[in-house]
mmCIF file with all atom_site columns, C-alpha atoms in Angstrom:
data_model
loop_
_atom_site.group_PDB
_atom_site.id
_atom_site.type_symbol
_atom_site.label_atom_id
_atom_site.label_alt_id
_atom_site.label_comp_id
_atom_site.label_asym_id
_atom_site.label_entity_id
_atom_site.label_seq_id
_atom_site.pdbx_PDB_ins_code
_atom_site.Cartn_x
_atom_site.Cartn_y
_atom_site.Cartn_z
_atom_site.occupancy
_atom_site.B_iso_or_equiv
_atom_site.pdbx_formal_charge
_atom_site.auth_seq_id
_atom_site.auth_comp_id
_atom_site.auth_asym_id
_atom_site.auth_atom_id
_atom_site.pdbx_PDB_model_num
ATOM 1   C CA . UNK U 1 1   ? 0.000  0.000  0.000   1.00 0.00 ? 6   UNK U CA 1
ATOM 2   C CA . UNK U 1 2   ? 2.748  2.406  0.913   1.00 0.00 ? 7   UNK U CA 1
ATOM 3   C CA . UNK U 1 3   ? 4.593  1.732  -2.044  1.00 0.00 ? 8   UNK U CA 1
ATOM 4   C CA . UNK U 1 4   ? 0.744  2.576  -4.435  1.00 0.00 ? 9   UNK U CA 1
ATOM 5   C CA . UNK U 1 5   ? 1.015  5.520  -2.492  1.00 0.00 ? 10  UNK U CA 1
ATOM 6   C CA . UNK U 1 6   ? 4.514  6.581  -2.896  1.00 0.00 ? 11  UNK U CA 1
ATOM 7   C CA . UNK U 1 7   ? 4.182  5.952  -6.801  1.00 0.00 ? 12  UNK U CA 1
ATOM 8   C CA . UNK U 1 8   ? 0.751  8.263  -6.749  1.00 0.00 ? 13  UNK U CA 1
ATOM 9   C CA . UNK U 1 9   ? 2.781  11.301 -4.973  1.00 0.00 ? 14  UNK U CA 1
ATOM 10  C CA . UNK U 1 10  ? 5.309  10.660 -7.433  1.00 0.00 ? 15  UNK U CA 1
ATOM 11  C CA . UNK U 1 11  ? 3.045  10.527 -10.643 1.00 0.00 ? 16  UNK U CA 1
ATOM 12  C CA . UNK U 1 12  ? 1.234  13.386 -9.217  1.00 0.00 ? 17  UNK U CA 1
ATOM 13  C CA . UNK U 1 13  ? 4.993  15.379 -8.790  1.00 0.00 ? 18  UNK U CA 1
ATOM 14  C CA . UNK U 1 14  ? 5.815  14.893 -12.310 1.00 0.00 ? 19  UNK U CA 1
ATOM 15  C CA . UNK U 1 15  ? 2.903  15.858 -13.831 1.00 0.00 ? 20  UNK U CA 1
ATOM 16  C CA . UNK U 1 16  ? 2.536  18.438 -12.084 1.00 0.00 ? 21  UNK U CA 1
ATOM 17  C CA . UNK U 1 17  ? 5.711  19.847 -12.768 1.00 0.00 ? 22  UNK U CA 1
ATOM 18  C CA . UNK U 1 18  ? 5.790  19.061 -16.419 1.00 0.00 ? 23  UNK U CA 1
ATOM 19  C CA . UNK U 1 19  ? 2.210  21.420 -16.358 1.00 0.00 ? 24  UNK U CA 1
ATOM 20  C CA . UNK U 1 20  ? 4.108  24.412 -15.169 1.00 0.00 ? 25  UNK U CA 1
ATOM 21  C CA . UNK U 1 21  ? 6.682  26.950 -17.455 1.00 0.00 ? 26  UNK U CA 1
ATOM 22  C CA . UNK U 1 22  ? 4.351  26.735 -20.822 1.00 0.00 ? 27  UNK U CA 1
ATOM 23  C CA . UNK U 1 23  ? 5.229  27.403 -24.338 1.00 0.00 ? 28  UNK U CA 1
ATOM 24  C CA . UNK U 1 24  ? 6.668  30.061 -26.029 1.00 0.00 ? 29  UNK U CA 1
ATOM 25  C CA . UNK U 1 25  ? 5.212  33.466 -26.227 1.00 0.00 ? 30  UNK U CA 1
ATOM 26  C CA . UNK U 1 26  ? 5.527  36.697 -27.086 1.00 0.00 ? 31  UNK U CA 1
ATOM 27  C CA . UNK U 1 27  ? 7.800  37.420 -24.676 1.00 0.00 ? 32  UNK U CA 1
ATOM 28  C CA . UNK U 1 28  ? 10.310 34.476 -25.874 1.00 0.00 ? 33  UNK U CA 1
ATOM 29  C CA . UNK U 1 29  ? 9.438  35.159 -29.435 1.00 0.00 ? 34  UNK U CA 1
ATOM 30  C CA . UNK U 1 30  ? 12.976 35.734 -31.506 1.00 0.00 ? 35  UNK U CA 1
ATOM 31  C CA . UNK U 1 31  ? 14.084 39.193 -32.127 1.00 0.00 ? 36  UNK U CA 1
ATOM 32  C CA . UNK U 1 32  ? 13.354 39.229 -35.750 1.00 0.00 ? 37  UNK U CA 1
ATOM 33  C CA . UNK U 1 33  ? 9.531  38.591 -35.374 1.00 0.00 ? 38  UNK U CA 1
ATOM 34  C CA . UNK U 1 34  ? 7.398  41.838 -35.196 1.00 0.00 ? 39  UNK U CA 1
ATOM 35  C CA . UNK U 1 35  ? 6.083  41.900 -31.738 1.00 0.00 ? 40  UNK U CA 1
ATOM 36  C CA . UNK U 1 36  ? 2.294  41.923 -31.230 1.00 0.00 ? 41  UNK U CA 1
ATOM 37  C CA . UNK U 1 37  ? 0.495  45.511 -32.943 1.00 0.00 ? 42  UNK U CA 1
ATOM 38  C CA . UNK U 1 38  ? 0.724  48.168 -30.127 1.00 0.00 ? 43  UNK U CA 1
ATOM 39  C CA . UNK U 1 39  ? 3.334  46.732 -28.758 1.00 0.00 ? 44  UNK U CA 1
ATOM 40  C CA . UNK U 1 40  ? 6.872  48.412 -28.892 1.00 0.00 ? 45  UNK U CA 1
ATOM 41  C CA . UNK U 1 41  ? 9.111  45.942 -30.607 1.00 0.00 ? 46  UNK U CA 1
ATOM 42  C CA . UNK U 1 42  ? 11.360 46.350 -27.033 1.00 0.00 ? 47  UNK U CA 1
ATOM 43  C CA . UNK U 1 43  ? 9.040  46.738 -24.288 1.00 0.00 ? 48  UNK U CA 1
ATOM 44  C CA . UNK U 1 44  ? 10.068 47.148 -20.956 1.00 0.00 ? 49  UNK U CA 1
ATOM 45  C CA . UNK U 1 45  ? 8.713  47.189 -17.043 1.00 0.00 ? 50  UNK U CA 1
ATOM 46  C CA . UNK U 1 46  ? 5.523  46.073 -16.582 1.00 0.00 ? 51  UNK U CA 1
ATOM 47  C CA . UNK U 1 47  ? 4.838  45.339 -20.026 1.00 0.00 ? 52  UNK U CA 1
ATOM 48  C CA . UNK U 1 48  ? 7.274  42.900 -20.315 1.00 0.00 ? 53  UNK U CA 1
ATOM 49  C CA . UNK U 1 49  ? 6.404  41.418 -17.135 1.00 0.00 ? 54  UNK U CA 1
ATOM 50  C CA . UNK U 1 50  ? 2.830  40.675 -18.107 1.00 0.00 ? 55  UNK U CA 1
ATOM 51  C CA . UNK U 1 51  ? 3.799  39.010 -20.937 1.00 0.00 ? 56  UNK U CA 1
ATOM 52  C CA . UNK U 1 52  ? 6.553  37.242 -19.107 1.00 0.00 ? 57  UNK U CA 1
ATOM 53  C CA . UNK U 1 53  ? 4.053  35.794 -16.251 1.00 0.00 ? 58  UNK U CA 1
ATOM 54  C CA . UNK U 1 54  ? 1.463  35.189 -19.429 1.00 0.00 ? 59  UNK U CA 1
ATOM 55  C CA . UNK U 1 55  ? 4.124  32.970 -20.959 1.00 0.00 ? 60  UNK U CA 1
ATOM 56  C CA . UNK U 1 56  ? 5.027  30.909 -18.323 1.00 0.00 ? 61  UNK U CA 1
ATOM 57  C CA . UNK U 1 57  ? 3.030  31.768 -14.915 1.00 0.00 ? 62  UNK U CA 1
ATOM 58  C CA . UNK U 1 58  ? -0.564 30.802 -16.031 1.00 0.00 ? 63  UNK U CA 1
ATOM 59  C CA . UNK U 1 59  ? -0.671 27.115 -17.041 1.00 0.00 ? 64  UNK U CA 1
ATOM 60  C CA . UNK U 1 60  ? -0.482 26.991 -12.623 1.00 0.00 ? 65  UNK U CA 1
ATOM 61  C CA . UNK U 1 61  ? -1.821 30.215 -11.230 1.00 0.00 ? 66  UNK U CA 1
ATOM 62  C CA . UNK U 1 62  ? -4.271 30.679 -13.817 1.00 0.00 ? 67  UNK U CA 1
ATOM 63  C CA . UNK U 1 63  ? -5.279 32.939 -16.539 1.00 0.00 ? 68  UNK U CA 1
ATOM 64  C CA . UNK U 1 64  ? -5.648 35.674 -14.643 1.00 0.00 ? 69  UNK U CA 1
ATOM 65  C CA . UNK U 1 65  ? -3.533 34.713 -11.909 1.00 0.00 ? 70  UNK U CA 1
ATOM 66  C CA . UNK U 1 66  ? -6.741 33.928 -9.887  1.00 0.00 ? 71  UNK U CA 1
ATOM 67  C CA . UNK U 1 67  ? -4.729 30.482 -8.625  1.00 0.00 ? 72  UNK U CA 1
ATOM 68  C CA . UNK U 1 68  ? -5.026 26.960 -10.181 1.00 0.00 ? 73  UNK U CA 1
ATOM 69  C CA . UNK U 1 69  ? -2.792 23.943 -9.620  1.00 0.00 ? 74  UNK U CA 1
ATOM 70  C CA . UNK U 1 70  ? -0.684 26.379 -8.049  1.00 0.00 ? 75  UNK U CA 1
ATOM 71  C CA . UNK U 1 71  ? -1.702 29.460 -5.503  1.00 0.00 ? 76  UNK U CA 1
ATOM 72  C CA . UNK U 1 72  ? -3.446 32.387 -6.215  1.00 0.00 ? 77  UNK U CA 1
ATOM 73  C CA . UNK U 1 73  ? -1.075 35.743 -7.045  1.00 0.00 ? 78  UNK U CA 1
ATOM 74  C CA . UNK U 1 74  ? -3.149 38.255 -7.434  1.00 0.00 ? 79  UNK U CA 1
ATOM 75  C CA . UNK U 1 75  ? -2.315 39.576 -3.817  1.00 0.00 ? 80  UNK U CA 1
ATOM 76  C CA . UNK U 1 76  ? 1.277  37.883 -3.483  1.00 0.00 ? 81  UNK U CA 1
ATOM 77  C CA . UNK U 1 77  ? 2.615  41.364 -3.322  1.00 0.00 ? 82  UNK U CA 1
ATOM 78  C CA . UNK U 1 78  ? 0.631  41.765 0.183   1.00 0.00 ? 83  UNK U CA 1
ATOM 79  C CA . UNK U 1 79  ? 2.074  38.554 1.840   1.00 0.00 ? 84  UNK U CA 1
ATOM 80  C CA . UNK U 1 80  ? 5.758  38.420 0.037   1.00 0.00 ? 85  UNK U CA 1
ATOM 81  C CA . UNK U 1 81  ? 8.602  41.449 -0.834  1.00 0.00 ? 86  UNK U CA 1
ATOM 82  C CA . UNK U 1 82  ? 9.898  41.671 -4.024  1.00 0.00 ? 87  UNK U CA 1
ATOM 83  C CA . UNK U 1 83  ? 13.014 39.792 -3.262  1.00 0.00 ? 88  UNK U CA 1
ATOM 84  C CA . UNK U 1 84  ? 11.201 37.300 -1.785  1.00 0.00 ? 89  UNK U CA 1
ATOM 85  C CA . UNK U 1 85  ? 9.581  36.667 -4.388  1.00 0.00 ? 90  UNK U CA 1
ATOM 86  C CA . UNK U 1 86  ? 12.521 36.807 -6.619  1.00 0.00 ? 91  UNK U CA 1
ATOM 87  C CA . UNK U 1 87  ? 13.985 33.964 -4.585  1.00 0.00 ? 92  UNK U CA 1
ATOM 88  C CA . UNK U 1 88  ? 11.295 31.643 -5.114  1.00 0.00 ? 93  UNK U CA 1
ATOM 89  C CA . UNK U 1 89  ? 11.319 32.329 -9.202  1.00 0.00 ? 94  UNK U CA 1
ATOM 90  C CA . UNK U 1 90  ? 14.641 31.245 -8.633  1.00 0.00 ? 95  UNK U CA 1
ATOM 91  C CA . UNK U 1 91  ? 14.513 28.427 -6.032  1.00 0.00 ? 96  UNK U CA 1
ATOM 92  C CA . UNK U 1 92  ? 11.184 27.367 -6.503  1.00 0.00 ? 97  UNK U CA 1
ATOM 93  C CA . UNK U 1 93  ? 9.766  26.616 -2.884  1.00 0.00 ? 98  UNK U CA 1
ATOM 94  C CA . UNK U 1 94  ? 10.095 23.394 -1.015  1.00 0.00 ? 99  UNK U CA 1
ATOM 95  C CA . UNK U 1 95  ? 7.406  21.444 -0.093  1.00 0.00 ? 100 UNK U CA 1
ATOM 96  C CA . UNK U 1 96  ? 5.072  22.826 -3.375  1.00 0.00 ? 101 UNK U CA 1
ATOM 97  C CA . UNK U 1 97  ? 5.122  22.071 -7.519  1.00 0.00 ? 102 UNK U CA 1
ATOM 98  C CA . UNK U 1 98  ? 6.791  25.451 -7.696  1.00 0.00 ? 103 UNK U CA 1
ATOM 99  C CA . UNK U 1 99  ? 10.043 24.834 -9.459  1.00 0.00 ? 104 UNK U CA 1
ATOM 100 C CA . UNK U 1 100 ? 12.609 27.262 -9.841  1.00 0.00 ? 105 UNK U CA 1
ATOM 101 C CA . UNK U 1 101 ? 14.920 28.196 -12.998 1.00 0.00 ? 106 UNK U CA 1
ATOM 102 C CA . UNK U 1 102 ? 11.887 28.590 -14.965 1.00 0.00 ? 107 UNK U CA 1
ATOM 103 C CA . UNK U 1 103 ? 13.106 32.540 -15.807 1.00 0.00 ? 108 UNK U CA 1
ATOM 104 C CA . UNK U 1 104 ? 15.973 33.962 -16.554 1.00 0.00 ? 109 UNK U CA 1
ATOM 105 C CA . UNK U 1 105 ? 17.930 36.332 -14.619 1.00 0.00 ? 110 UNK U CA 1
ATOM 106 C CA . UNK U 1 106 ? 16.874 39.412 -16.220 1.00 0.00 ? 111 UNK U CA 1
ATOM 107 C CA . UNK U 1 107 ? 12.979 38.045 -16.354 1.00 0.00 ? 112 UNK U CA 1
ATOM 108 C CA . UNK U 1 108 ? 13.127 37.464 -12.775 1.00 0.00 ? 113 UNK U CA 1
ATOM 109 C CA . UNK U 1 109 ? 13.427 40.523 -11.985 1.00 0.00 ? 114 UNK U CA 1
ATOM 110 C CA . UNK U 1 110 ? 11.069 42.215 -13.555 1.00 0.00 ? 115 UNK U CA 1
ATOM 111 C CA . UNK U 1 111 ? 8.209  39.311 -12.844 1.00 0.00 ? 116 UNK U CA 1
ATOM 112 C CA . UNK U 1 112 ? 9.431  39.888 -8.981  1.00 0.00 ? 117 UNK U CA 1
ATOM 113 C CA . UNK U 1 113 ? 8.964  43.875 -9.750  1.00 0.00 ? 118 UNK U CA 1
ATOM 114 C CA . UNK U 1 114 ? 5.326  42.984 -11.458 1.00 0.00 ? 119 UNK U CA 1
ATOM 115 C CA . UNK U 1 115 ? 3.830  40.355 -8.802  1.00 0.00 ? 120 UNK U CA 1
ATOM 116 C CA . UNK U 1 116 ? 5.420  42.657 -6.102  1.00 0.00 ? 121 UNK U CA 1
ATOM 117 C CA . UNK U 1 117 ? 2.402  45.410 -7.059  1.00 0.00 ? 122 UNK U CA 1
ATOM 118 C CA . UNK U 1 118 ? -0.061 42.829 -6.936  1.00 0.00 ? 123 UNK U CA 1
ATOM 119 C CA . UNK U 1 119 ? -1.573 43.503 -3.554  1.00 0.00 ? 124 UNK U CA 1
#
């Protein structure tokens, strides 16, 4: 029985994991594709960090970051600093499906800027 168990969690783990980071975007598009109509070919701040979290936060916190397989973030700015949350786009955090390494340096920081607001 323990073992059924142990090979649910684990099934459960990987699927879960393999759900989160989603395709690519806008954000990840190459440089030589015209960004979307409106949009500055180089956008920065906020912008960028929408599209950023669009591309690879929603598949678990949902589409409007209402929550999903993973929690909700439209408020994570009231419980969490901005380097706090930094550090778990980077770690992940233990004892969840949140992974970390799923953004690059420079994309970390401005998602960590962006969810910081979110309050």
């Amino acid at each position: 029985m323990k073992k059924l168990l142990g090979a649910a969690l684990l099934l459960a783990l990987v699927i879960g994991l393999s759900a989160c980071g989603g395709g690519q975007k806008a954000a990840d598009a190459p440089a030589d594709k015209p960004a979307d109509q409106g949009q500055a070919a180089a956008g920065t701040g906020a912008d960028d960090a929408k599209k950023i979290t669009e591309g690879k936060c929603i598949s678990c916190h949902g589409g409007n970051l209402e929550g999903g397989a993973g929690p909700k973030l439209t408020d994570v700015g009231s419980r969490l600093s901005k380097d706090e949350i930094a550090k778990v786009l980077k770690e992940g955090r233990k004892g969840t499906m949140m992974p970390g390494g799923l953004l690059k340096d420079d994309e970390v920081e401005k998602v960590a800027v962006y969810l910081s607001n979110q309050k």
